[in-house]
Coordinates of C-alpha atoms in Angstrom, one line a residue:
M1 CA 11.7 -9.8 -21.4
T2 CA 15.2 -9.6 -22.8
D3 CA 17.6 -6.6 -22.6
T4 CA 18.1 -5.3 -26.1
K5 CA 20.1 -2.1 -25.2
P6 CA 22.2 -1.1 -22.3
F7 CA 20.4 0.4 -19.4
V8 CA 21.4 4.0 -18.8
A9 CA 19.8 6.0 -15.9
L10 CA 18.1 9.1 -16.8
C11 CA 19.1 12.5 -15.4
P12 CA 17.5 16.0 -15.9
E13 CA 20.1 17.0 -18.5
T14 CA 19.8 13.8 -20.8
L15 CA 16.1 13.3 -20.5
P16 CA 14.9 15.5 -23.3
Q17 CA 17.2 14.0 -25.7
R18 CA 16.7 10.5 -24.8
L19 CA 12.8 10.7 -24.7
G20 CA 12.2 13.5 -27.1
G21 CA 11.5 11.2 -30.0
L22 CA 8.3 9.8 -28.4
A23 CA 5.3 10.7 -30.0
A24 CA 3.4 10.3 -26.6
L25 CA 5.6 12.9 -25.0
I26 CA 5.5 15.4 -27.9
E27 CA 1.8 15.2 -27.9
K28 CA 1.6 16.1 -24.2
L29 CA 4.7 18.4 -23.9
G30 CA 5.3 20.0 -27.3
E31 CA 7.8 19.5 -30.0
D32 CA 10.4 22.2 -28.9
L33 CA 12.6 20.0 -26.7
G34 CA 14.7 22.9 -25.6
S35 CA 11.7 24.2 -23.8
W36 CA 11.3 21.1 -21.8
R37 CA 12.0 21.6 -18.1
V38 CA 12.9 18.6 -16.2
K39 CA 12.8 18.4 -12.4
E40 CA 13.8 15.4 -10.3
V41 CA 11.3 14.9 -7.5
G42 CA 11.7 11.2 -6.4
D43 CA 11.8 11.0 -2.7
G44 CA 10.9 7.2 -2.5
N45 CA 12.9 4.2 -1.6
L46 CA 13.4 2.6 -5.0
N47 CA 13.1 4.7 -8.2
L48 CA 13.9 8.0 -10.2
V49 CA 10.9 10.2 -10.6
F50 CA 11.0 13.3 -12.9
I51 CA 8.3 16.0 -13.7
V52 CA 8.8 17.1 -17.1
E53 CA 7.0 20.2 -18.1
G54 CA 6.6 21.5 -21.9
E55 CA 4.7 24.3 -23.7
R56 CA 1.5 22.0 -23.7
G57 CA 1.6 20.4 -20.2
K58 CA 3.4 18.2 -17.8
V59 CA 4.1 14.4 -17.4
I60 CA 5.8 12.1 -14.9
V61 CA 8.6 10.0 -15.9
K62 CA 9.5 7.2 -13.7
Q63 CA 12.6 4.9 -14.1
A64 CA 13.5 1.8 -12.0
L65 CA 17.1 1.7 -10.8
P66 CA 19.1 -1.7 -10.7
Y67 CA 19.5 -1.2 -6.9
V68 CA 17.5 -0.1 -3.8
R69 CA 17.9 3.6 -4.1
L70 CA 17.4 4.1 -0.2
V71 CA 20.4 1.7 0.4
G72 CA 22.5 2.0 -2.6
E73 CA 24.3 -0.3 -5.0
S74 CA 25.0 -2.7 -2.3
W75 CA 21.6 -3.9 -2.5
P76 CA 20.9 -4.9 -6.2
L77 CA 17.4 -5.2 -7.5
P78 CA 16.1 -6.2 -11.0
L79 CA 14.9 -3.6 -13.4
K80 CA 11.8 -5.9 -14.3
R81 CA 10.0 -4.4 -11.4
S82 CA 8.8 -1.7 -13.7
Y83 CA 7.4 -4.4 -15.9
F84 CA 5.2 -5.6 -13.1
E85 CA 4.2 -2.0 -12.0
Y86 CA 3.1 -1.2 -15.6
H87 CA 1.0 -4.5 -15.8
A88 CA -0.4 -3.7 -12.3
L89 CA -1.5 -0.1 -13.4
M90 CA -3.3 -1.4 -16.5
R91 CA -5.3 -3.9 -14.6
Q92 CA -6.1 -1.6 -11.9
S93 CA -7.2 0.9 -14.4
D94 CA -9.5 -1.6 -16.0
R95 CA -10.9 -2.9 -12.7
D96 CA -11.4 0.7 -11.0
P97 CA -11.3 3.2 -13.8
G98 CA -10.1 6.6 -12.9
M99 CA -8.3 5.5 -9.8
V100 CA -4.7 5.1 -11.2
P101 CA -2.7 7.6 -13.3
E102 CA -3.1 7.0 -17.1
I103 CA -0.1 5.6 -18.8
F104 CA 1.4 7.2 -21.8
H105 CA 4.4 5.1 -22.7
F106 CA 6.4 2.1 -21.3
D107 CA 10.0 1.2 -22.2
V108 CA 10.6 -2.3 -20.9
D109 CA 14.3 -2.2 -21.5
Q110 CA 15.1 1.0 -19.8
A111 CA 12.4 0.3 -17.1
I112 CA 10.7 3.8 -17.8
I113 CA 6.9 4.4 -17.3
V114 CA 5.6 7.8 -18.6
M115 CA 2.4 8.8 -16.9
E116 CA -0.2 11.3 -16.1
F117 CA 1.0 14.2 -14.0
L118 CA -1.4 14.5 -11.1
S119 CA -2.0 18.3 -10.1
P120 CA -2.8 19.8 -7.8
H121 CA -2.7 16.4 -6.0
I122 CA -0.3 15.9 -2.9
I123 CA 0.8 12.6 -1.2
L124 CA -2.0 11.7 1.2
R125 CA 0.6 11.1 4.0
R126 CA 1.8 14.8 3.8
A127 CA -1.9 15.9 3.9
L128 CA -2.5 13.9 6.9
I129 CA 0.6 15.3 8.6
E130 CA -0.7 18.9 7.7
G131 CA -3.9 18.1 9.4
Q132 CA -6.0 18.1 6.3
R133 CA -9.4 16.3 6.6
L134 CA -10.3 15.1 3.1
P135 CA -13.9 14.1 2.7
R136 CA -13.5 11.4 0.0
I137 CA -10.6 9.1 0.9
G138 CA -12.2 6.7 3.1
R139 CA -14.9 5.7 0.4
D140 CA -12.5 6.0 -2.4
L141 CA -9.9 3.7 -0.8
G142 CA -12.6 1.3 0.3
L143 CA -14.1 1.1 -3.2
F144 CA -10.6 0.8 -4.9
A145 CA -9.7 -2.0 -2.6
A146 CA -12.9 -4.0 -3.0
R147 CA -13.0 -3.6 -6.8
T148 CA -9.4 -4.3 -7.6
L149 CA -9.2 -7.3 -5.2
F150 CA -12.4 -9.0 -6.0
R151 CA -12.0 -8.4 -9.9
G152 CA -8.5 -9.8 -9.8
S153 CA -9.5 -13.1 -8.1
D154 CA -10.8 -16.6 -8.8
L155 CA -14.2 -15.0 -7.7
A156 CA -14.3 -13.0 -10.8
M157 CA -11.7 -14.0 -13.4
T158 CA -11.9 -17.0 -15.7
A159 CA -9.6 -19.8 -14.7
R160 CA -7.2 -19.5 -17.5
E161 CA -7.0 -15.6 -17.3
R162 CA -6.3 -15.8 -13.6
K163 CA -3.7 -18.6 -13.8
Q164 CA -1.8 -16.8 -16.6
D165 CA -1.9 -13.6 -14.5
L166 CA -0.6 -15.6 -11.4
A167 CA 2.2 -17.0 -13.5
L168 CA 3.2 -13.5 -14.9
F169 CA 3.3 -11.9 -11.5
S170 CA 5.0 -14.7 -9.7
D171 CA 8.4 -13.5 -11.2
N172 CA 8.2 -10.4 -9.1
V173 CA 10.4 -12.5 -6.7
E174 CA 12.8 -9.8 -5.5
L175 CA 10.2 -7.3 -4.5
C176 CA 8.2 -10.2 -2.7
D177 CA 11.3 -11.0 -0.8
I178 CA 11.7 -7.4 0.5
T179 CA 8.2 -7.7 1.9
E180 CA 8.7 -11.2 3.3
N181 CA 11.5 -10.0 5.2
L182 CA 11.2 -6.4 6.0
V183 CA 7.7 -6.8 7.1
F184 CA 7.3 -10.3 8.7
S185 CA 10.8 -11.1 10.0
D186 CA 13.3 -8.2 10.3
P187 CA 11.4 -6.1 12.9
Y188 CA 11.4 -9.1 15.4
F189 CA 15.2 -9.5 15.7
E190 CA 18.3 -7.4 15.3
A191 CA 18.5 -7.4 11.6
S192 CA 21.3 -5.3 10.3
L193 CA 19.2 -2.6 8.3
N194 CA 16.6 -2.2 11.2
R195 CA 16.6 1.2 13.0
H196 CA 14.3 2.8 15.7
T197 CA 14.2 5.8 18.0
S198 CA 17.0 5.0 20.4
P199 CA 17.5 5.0 23.4
Q200 CA 13.8 6.0 24.0
L201 CA 12.4 2.7 22.5
D202 CA 15.2 0.3 23.4
G203 CA 13.1 -1.2 26.3
I204 CA 9.8 -1.9 24.4
V205 CA 11.9 -3.0 21.3
A206 CA 13.6 -5.7 23.5
E207 CA 10.2 -6.8 24.8
L208 CA 8.7 -7.3 21.4
R209 CA 11.6 -9.1 20.1
A210 CA 11.4 -11.6 23.1
D211 CA 7.7 -11.9 22.8
R212 CA 7.3 -15.6 21.6
D213 CA 3.4 -15.1 20.9
L214 CA 4.0 -12.2 18.7
K215 CA 6.8 -13.7 16.7
V216 CA 4.8 -16.8 16.2
E217 CA 1.8 -14.9 14.9
A218 CA 4.2 -12.7 12.5
Q219 CA 5.4 -16.0 10.9
K220 CA 1.8 -17.3 10.7
L221 CA 0.9 -14.1 8.8
K222 CA 4.1 -14.6 6.7
H223 CA 2.9 -17.9 5.9
L224 CA -0.3 -16.5 4.7
F225 CA 1.4 -14.0 2.8
T226 CA 3.5 -16.4 0.7
T227 CA 1.0 -19.1 0.3
K228 CA -2.5 -17.6 -0.1
A229 CA -2.4 -16.4 -3.7
E230 CA -6.1 -15.2 -3.8
T231 CA -5.8 -12.1 -6.0
L232 CA -3.7 -9.4 -7.6
L233 CA -2.3 -7.0 -4.8
H234 CA -1.2 -3.7 -5.0
G235 CA 1.6 -4.9 -2.6
D236 CA 2.6 -1.6 -1.0
L237 CA -0.9 0.3 -0.5
H238 CA -0.3 2.9 2.3
T239 CA -0.7 6.6 2.7
G240 CA 2.4 7.3 0.8
S241 CA 1.2 5.6 -2.3
V242 CA -1.9 7.8 -2.6
M243 CA -2.3 11.3 -4.0
V244 CA -5.2 13.3 -3.2
T245 CA -7.1 16.6 -3.6
M246 CA -10.2 17.5 -1.6
D247 CA -12.2 16.1 -4.6
E248 CA -10.2 13.1 -5.9
T249 CA -8.1 10.2 -4.9
R250 CA -5.6 8.3 -7.1
V251 CA -3.4 5.4 -6.2
I252 CA 0.3 5.0 -7.4
D253 CA 3.3 2.9 -7.2
P254 CA 2.1 -0.8 -7.5
E255 CA 5.6 -2.2 -8.1
F256 CA 5.2 -4.6 -5.4
A257 CA 2.2 -6.2 -7.2
F258 CA 1.8 -10.0 -6.9
Y259 CA -0.7 -12.6 -6.0
G260 CA -1.4 -12.8 -2.4
P261 CA -4.2 -12.6 0.4
I262 CA -7.2 -10.3 0.0
A263 CA -6.7 -8.9 3.2
F264 CA -2.9 -7.7 2.9
D265 CA -3.8 -4.6 0.9
V266 CA -6.6 -3.5 3.3
G267 CA -4.5 -4.2 6.5
M268 CA -1.6 -2.3 5.1
M269 CA -3.6 0.9 4.3
I270 CA -5.7 0.8 7.5
A271 CA -2.4 0.4 9.6
N272 CA -1.1 3.8 8.2
F273 CA -4.2 5.5 9.5
W274 CA -3.8 4.1 12.7
M275 CA -0.1 5.3 12.8
S276 CA -1.3 8.9 11.7
Y277 CA -3.6 8.8 14.4
F278 CA -1.0 8.2 17.0
S279 CA 1.5 10.6 15.4
Q280 CA -1.0 13.5 15.6
A281 CA 0.5 14.6 19.0
G282 CA 3.7 15.5 17.4
H283 CA 2.2 17.8 15.0
E284 CA 0.1 20.1 17.3
Q285 CA 2.4 23.0 17.0
N286 CA -0.3 25.1 15.4
G287 CA -3.3 23.8 17.4
N288 CA -4.9 21.0 19.0
R289 CA -5.4 17.8 16.7
E290 CA -8.3 16.1 18.5
A291 CA -10.7 16.7 15.7
M292 CA -7.9 15.1 13.3
R293 CA -7.8 12.2 15.5
D294 CA -11.6 11.6 15.4
Y295 CA -11.5 12.2 11.6
L296 CA -8.7 9.4 11.2
L297 CA -10.6 7.0 13.2
N298 CA -13.7 7.6 11.2
V299 CA -11.8 7.2 8.0
I300 CA -10.8 3.6 9.0
E301 CA -14.3 2.8 9.7
T302 CA -15.3 4.1 6.4
I303 CA -12.7 2.3 4.5
W304 CA -13.7 -0.9 6.0
A305 CA -17.6 -0.4 5.7
T306 CA -17.1 0.7 2.1
F307 CA -14.9 -2.3 1.3
C308 CA -17.5 -4.8 2.8
E309 CA -20.4 -3.3 1.1
E310 CA -18.8 -3.0 -2.4
F311 CA -17.2 -6.6 -1.9
S312 CA -20.8 -7.9 -1.2
D313 CA -22.3 -6.2 -4.1
L314 CA -19.6 -7.5 -6.5
W315 CA -20.1 -11.0 -5.0
R316 CA -23.9 -10.7 -5.8
S317 CA -23.4 -9.2 -9.3
E318 CA -20.0 -10.3 -10.6
R319 CA -19.2 -13.6 -8.9
N320 CA -18.6 -15.5 -12.2
G321 CA -15.3 -17.3 -11.4
I322 CA -14.7 -20.9 -10.2
L323 CA -15.0 -20.1 -6.6
Y324 CA -18.5 -20.4 -4.9
Q325 CA -20.2 -20.9 -8.1
R326 CA -23.7 -19.8 -8.8
S327 CA -24.4 -23.3 -10.0
L328 CA -24.0 -24.2 -6.4
F329 CA -26.1 -21.7 -4.8
E330 CA -28.2 -18.9 -6.7
D331 CA -28.9 -21.3 -9.8
R332 CA -30.5 -23.9 -7.3
G333 CA -32.5 -21.2 -5.5
D334 CA -30.0 -21.2 -2.6
L335 CA -29.7 -17.4 -1.9
L336 CA -28.9 -18.1 1.7
G337 CA -26.1 -20.4 1.0
A338 CA -24.4 -17.8 -1.3
E339 CA -24.8 -15.3 1.7
Q340 CA -23.5 -17.8 4.1
A341 CA -20.4 -18.2 2.0
L342 CA -20.0 -14.5 1.8
D343 CA -20.0 -14.0 5.5
H344 CA -17.4 -16.7 5.9
V345 CA -15.3 -15.1 3.3
L346 CA -15.5 -11.6 4.8
H347 CA -14.8 -13.0 8.3
E348 CA -11.6 -14.4 7.0
I349 CA -10.4 -11.3 5.5
W350 CA -11.3 -9.3 8.6
T351 CA -9.2 -11.5 10.8
D352 CA -6.3 -11.6 8.3
M353 CA -6.7 -7.8 7.8
L354 CA -6.1 -7.2 11.4
G355 CA -3.0 -9.3 11.7
F356 CA -1.3 -7.6 8.5
A357 CA -2.2 -4.1 10.1
G358 CA -0.4 -5.1 13.3
V359 CA 2.8 -6.2 11.6
E360 CA 2.8 -3.2 9.1
I361 CA 2.7 -0.7 12.2
H362 CA 5.9 -2.7 13.7
R363 CA 7.9 -2.7 10.7
R364 CA 7.4 1.0 10.0
I365 CA 8.8 1.7 13.5
L366 CA 11.4 -1.0 13.8
G367 CA 12.3 -1.9 10.5
L368 CA 14.2 -0.1 7.5
A369 CA 11.6 1.9 5.8
H370 CA 9.8 4.4 8.3
N371 CA 6.9 6.6 8.1
A372 CA 7.3 10.4 7.8
D373 CA 4.1 10.6 10.2
F374 CA 6.6 9.9 13.0
E375 CA 10.0 10.6 11.4
T376 CA 9.1 14.2 11.0
I377 CA 8.5 14.7 14.7
A378 CA 11.9 16.5 15.7
D379 CA 11.4 16.0 19.4
L380 CA 12.7 12.4 19.8
D381 CA 11.1 11.9 23.3
L382 CA 7.8 13.0 21.9
R383 CA 8.2 10.8 18.8
A384 CA 9.0 7.8 20.9
R385 CA 5.9 8.2 22.9
C386 CA 3.8 8.3 19.7
E387 CA 5.5 5.4 18.3
R388 CA 5.3 3.3 21.7
K389 CA 1.6 3.7 21.7
A390 CA 1.2 2.5 18.0
L391 CA 3.6 -0.5 18.7
K392 CA 1.4 -1.5 21.6
L393 CA -1.7 -1.4 19.3
G394 CA 0.1 -3.3 16.6
R395 CA 0.9 -6.0 18.9
H396 CA -2.6 -6.3 20.2
L397 CA -3.8 -6.6 16.5
A398 CA -1.3 -9.3 15.5
V399 CA -1.6 -11.6 18.5
N400 CA -5.4 -11.1 19.5
R401 CA -6.9 -10.7 15.9
R402 CA -9.2 -13.8 16.2
H403 CA -10.8 -12.3 19.2
I404 CA -11.5 -8.8 18.1
H405 CA -15.0 -8.2 16.9
S406 CA -15.1 -4.6 15.6
L407 CA -13.3 -1.5 14.7
A408 CA -15.1 0.3 17.4
E409 CA -13.4 -2.0 19.9
I410 CA -9.9 -1.3 18.4
N411 CA -10.7 2.5 18.0
S412 CA -11.7 2.6 21.7
L413 CA -8.6 1.0 22.7
A414 CA -6.5 3.4 20.6
K415 CA -8.3 6.4 22.2
R416 CA -7.4 4.9 25.7
L417 CA -3.7 4.4 24.5
E418 CA -3.4 7.9 23.2
K419 CA -4.6 9.4 26.6
E420 CA -2.1 7.5 28.7
T421 CA 0.8 9.6 29.7
V422 CA 2.9 6.7 31.1
I423 CA 3.1 3.6 29.0

């Protein structure tokens, strides 16, 4: 990757002229550049995002900036992250067709990806805040996780292909650094970019930062994240990186993609449903959300059950890589040996997944990047009550993950926490 032309950030006024010569855009929007309407819609932490509409249709134009948009130019960030996002989207499209937006154009020098405009999709997090009970998301997300994580690993890929891919994504250093610090370390001490609902949470925040067992477990999980290069991860899989309708689920924004533990994506995603669960008390202005809470816990169970079922099916049908070779098991008539190995792998994923879920809950309440689930609760006392319950569950998951046997056990605890009025 070499810069052959100076980087210039897009804006609504300049976008038609700068991109109007692209055949892919003309095909989707029409030849009359003067009729193109450009609206900036990016509300994320890192990038510029535009909806571009022409006489024939709409597209999304996403451009990386040379800094963290949430913070500003004081936090520089390389443009190459769009290169990793593009390659991750292409692999995810191949491994679970139809689950990511179609890519129409990629400009490596200007860090621009032109992709399918998803409509009438909305961000999943927004749908959950509004109390929408979408029937497909549990199964769709479970299948996506199993298919992309299994098929991006040494369980399925050839050794050469997988190692070449590992080398490619290993250069996504700066975004890995964000995860390594913002998820696993910063929430547990007085890092400069941290923030929390204060003074309401000051007491529990002090407790968590003085909790030796919690901090040791968080660092063990960080150790796993940095060293366990099992598969190509989405790297930032949460309810803000999923777009939905009642009939369809699509996953976006994999710019944090790199090789890490299979359990990481699953834990990050499920954690966001637990946070949504605890936030529901702050969104009951138009009625009781008890049915929504039950729905969210059911989605968590569906994601995990679907993940295990699909991962197991792929293990039995597509396990052609260098790990747990068929030549050692099925080809020798040892079907039970292959099943024993599968049970071991799934149990390890389960344990790691719970830990990653715990620290994800903590970083979204104590660190830099927060969730709208809690942030849109205007009453700070009510917000803090919701957040405190989530923090307690997060601590339990991270510290006690080796002794937790089922989601039913965790969800029962979540229900008890939710009913407590003084915690």
